[in-house]
mmCIF file of C-alpha atoms in Angstrom:
data_model
loop_
_atom_site.group_PDB
_atom_site.id
_atom_site.type_symbol
_atom_site.label_atom_id
_atom_site.label_comp_id
_atom_site.label_asym_id
_atom_site.label_seq_id
_atom_site.Cartn_x
_atom_site.Cartn_y
_atom_site.Cartn_z
ATOM 1 C CA UNK O 66 -30.425 -9.460 -39.366
ATOM 2 C CA UNK O 67 -29.570 -11.134 -36.032
ATOM 3 C CA UNK O 68 -25.789 -11.293 -36.898
ATOM 4 C CA UNK O 69 -25.744 -7.575 -37.438
ATOM 5 C CA UNK O 70 -27.424 -6.818 -34.037
ATOM 6 C CA UNK O 71 -25.157 -9.196 -32.218
ATOM 7 C CA UNK O 72 -22.032 -7.547 -33.886
ATOM 8 C CA UNK O 73 -23.343 -4.007 -33.090
ATOM 9 C CA UNK O 74 -23.860 -5.060 -29.418
ATOM 10 C CA UNK O 75 -20.452 -6.640 -29.156
ATOM 11 C CA UNK O 76 -18.831 -3.542 -30.492
ATOM 12 C CA UNK O 77 -20.803 -1.289 -28.204
ATOM 13 C CA UNK O 78 -19.919 -3.255 -25.198
ATOM 14 C CA UNK O 79 -16.159 -3.229 -26.204
ATOM 15 C CA UNK O 80 -16.158 0.561 -26.687
ATOM 16 C CA UNK O 81 -17.893 1.091 -23.187
ATOM 17 C CA UNK O 82 -15.402 -1.417 -21.430
ATOM 18 C CA UNK O 83 -12.151 -0.430 -22.997
ATOM 19 C CA UNK O 84 -11.788 3.082 -21.433
ATOM 20 C CA UNK O 85 -12.352 1.669 -17.962
ATOM 21 C CA UNK O 86 -9.686 -0.987 -18.509
ATOM 22 C CA UNK O 87 -7.188 1.491 -19.941
ATOM 23 C CA UNK O 88 -7.533 3.626 -16.936
ATOM 24 C CA UNK O 89 -6.919 0.855 -14.311
ATOM 25 C CA UNK O 90 -3.023 0.601 -14.949
ATOM 26 C CA UNK O 91 -2.557 4.337 -14.467
ATOM 27 C CA UNK O 92 -4.363 4.334 -11.176
ATOM 28 C CA UNK O 93 -2.662 1.317 -9.863
ATOM 29 C CA UNK O 94 0.775 2.764 -10.779
ATOM 30 C CA UNK O 95 0.195 6.040 -8.967
ATOM 31 C CA UNK O 96 2.696 6.505 -6.168
ATOM 32 C CA UNK O 97 1.484 7.289 -2.722
ATOM 33 C CA UNK O 98 1.936 10.822 -1.334
ATOM 34 C CA UNK O 99 4.580 9.892 1.419
ATOM 35 C CA UNK O 100 5.249 13.554 2.242
ATOM 36 C CA UNK O 101 1.856 13.497 4.050
ATOM 37 C CA UNK O 102 3.367 10.855 6.415
ATOM 38 C CA UNK O 103 5.948 13.249 7.992
ATOM 39 C CA UNK O 104 3.587 13.923 10.931
ATOM 40 C CA UNK O 105 3.175 10.185 11.489
ATOM 41 C CA UNK O 106 -0.540 10.180 10.382
ATOM 42 C CA UNK O 107 -1.354 9.002 6.980
ATOM 43 C CA UNK O 108 -2.846 6.118 4.958
ATOM 44 C CA UNK O 109 -1.382 4.699 1.746
ATOM 45 C CA UNK O 110 -1.367 1.673 -0.565
ATOM 46 C CA UNK O 111 2.118 0.578 -1.721
ATOM 47 C CA UNK O 112 3.040 -2.102 -4.324
ATOM 48 C CA UNK O 113 6.901 -2.059 -3.572
ATOM 49 C CA UNK O 114 8.942 -1.239 -0.593
ATOM 50 C CA UNK O 115 8.768 2.576 0.229
ATOM 51 C CA UNK O 116 10.593 4.900 2.737
ATOM 52 C CA UNK O 117 9.624 8.337 3.870
ATOM 53 C CA UNK O 118 10.885 10.949 6.420
ATOM 54 C CA UNK O 119 9.136 11.280 9.857
ATOM 55 C CA UNK O 120 9.282 13.970 12.530
ATOM 56 C CA UNK O 121 12.000 13.791 15.242
ATOM 57 C CA UNK O 122 9.250 13.368 18.045
ATOM 58 C CA UNK O 123 9.055 9.671 17.061
ATOM 59 C CA UNK O 124 12.747 9.081 18.166
ATOM 60 C CA UNK O 125 13.596 7.342 14.865
ATOM 61 C CA UNK O 126 16.489 7.716 12.567
ATOM 62 C CA UNK O 127 14.626 10.164 10.272
ATOM 63 C CA UNK O 128 13.378 7.534 7.771
ATOM 64 C CA UNK O 129 10.778 4.832 8.143
ATOM 65 C CA UNK O 130 10.745 1.901 5.646
ATOM 66 C CA UNK O 131 7.767 -0.238 4.810
ATOM 67 C CA UNK O 132 7.563 -3.432 2.807
ATOM 68 C CA UNK O 133 5.342 -6.551 2.339
ATOM 69 C CA UNK O 134 7.312 -9.681 3.198
ATOM 70 C CA UNK O 135 6.714 -13.396 3.503
ATOM 71 C CA UNK O 136 6.578 -14.811 7.051
ATOM 72 C CA UNK O 137 7.614 -18.439 7.237
ATOM 73 C CA UNK O 138 6.507 -18.626 10.841
ATOM 74 C CA UNK O 139 2.936 -17.433 9.999
ATOM 75 C CA UNK O 140 2.835 -18.953 6.590
ATOM 76 C CA UNK O 141 1.391 -15.594 5.088
ATOM 77 C CA UNK O 142 2.498 -12.132 3.902
ATOM 78 C CA UNK O 143 2.922 -9.436 6.637
ATOM 79 C CA UNK O 144 3.954 -5.859 6.547
ATOM 80 C CA UNK O 145 7.309 -4.971 7.938
ATOM 81 C CA UNK O 146 7.934 -1.425 9.334
ATOM 82 C CA UNK O 147 11.521 -0.459 10.392
ATOM 83 C CA UNK O 148 13.751 2.450 11.180
ATOM 84 C CA UNK O 149 17.333 1.991 12.532
ATOM 85 C CA UNK O 150 17.375 -0.949 14.830
ATOM 86 C CA UNK O 151 13.568 -1.134 15.444
ATOM 87 C CA UNK O 152 11.403 -3.414 13.436
ATOM 88 C CA UNK O 153 7.781 -4.532 13.730
ATOM 89 C CA UNK O 154 5.825 -7.023 11.704
ATOM 90 C CA UNK O 155 2.069 -7.047 11.397
ATOM 91 C CA UNK O 156 -0.692 -8.874 9.431
ATOM 92 C CA UNK O 157 -4.088 -7.763 8.226
ATOM 93 C CA UNK O 158 -6.230 -6.174 10.870
ATOM 94 C CA UNK O 159 -3.333 -5.981 13.438
ATOM 95 C CA UNK O 160 -1.531 -3.093 14.917
ATOM 96 C CA UNK O 161 2.114 -2.596 15.549
ATOM 97 C CA UNK O 162 4.591 0.243 16.338
ATOM 98 C CA UNK O 163 8.225 1.160 16.412
ATOM 99 C CA UNK O 164 9.373 3.516 19.204
ATOM 100 C CA UNK O 165 6.515 6.021 19.436
ATOM 101 C CA UNK O 166 5.090 5.577 15.842
ATOM 102 C CA UNK O 167 2.037 3.304 15.793
ATOM 103 C CA UNK O 168 0.309 1.738 12.563
ATOM 104 C CA UNK O 169 -2.351 -0.563 11.554
ATOM 105 C CA UNK O 170 -2.267 -2.795 8.516
ATOM 106 C CA UNK O 171 -5.686 -2.460 6.680
ATOM 107 C CA UNK O 172 -5.106 -5.092 3.777
ATOM 108 C CA UNK O 173 -2.552 -7.300 2.060
ATOM 109 C CA UNK O 174 -2.899 -8.476 -1.528
ATOM 110 C CA UNK O 175 -0.799 -10.122 -4.057
ATOM 111 C CA UNK O 176 0.012 -6.681 -5.435
ATOM 112 C CA UNK O 177 0.910 -4.799 -2.219
ATOM 113 C CA UNK O 178 -0.663 -3.571 1.084
ATOM 114 C CA UNK O 179 -2.575 -0.810 2.606
ATOM 115 C CA UNK O 180 -1.324 0.638 6.010
ATOM 116 C CA UNK O 181 -2.494 3.386 8.170
ATOM 117 C CA UNK O 182 -0.016 5.299 10.389
ATOM 118 C CA UNK O 183 -1.645 6.749 13.566
ATOM 119 C CA UNK O 184 1.164 8.584 15.122
#
């Protein structure tokens, strides 16, 4: 009697948990909408290096590149933002900028990072 109850509970728990686990990879693999960054104001999470176009008012070469990189000097991951000859590196909770385009690093994880461009 107890064995049947435990088996039923285990099966019910597996059925409830499985859809949530199956949905996680699809959400994590979703690409950020980088077209929204054209005006220099957006927030996104990335898991691999990205590039996007920005308005000419920022005096950049048209594209901005963003990547997570290891900093030997700091001994931790940082976010690198560059365009043409301008590059800025920032860690979690710090701000940076290239030419007239400012940003703030919100988080860095093993999988990627979240950044907010504030124009």
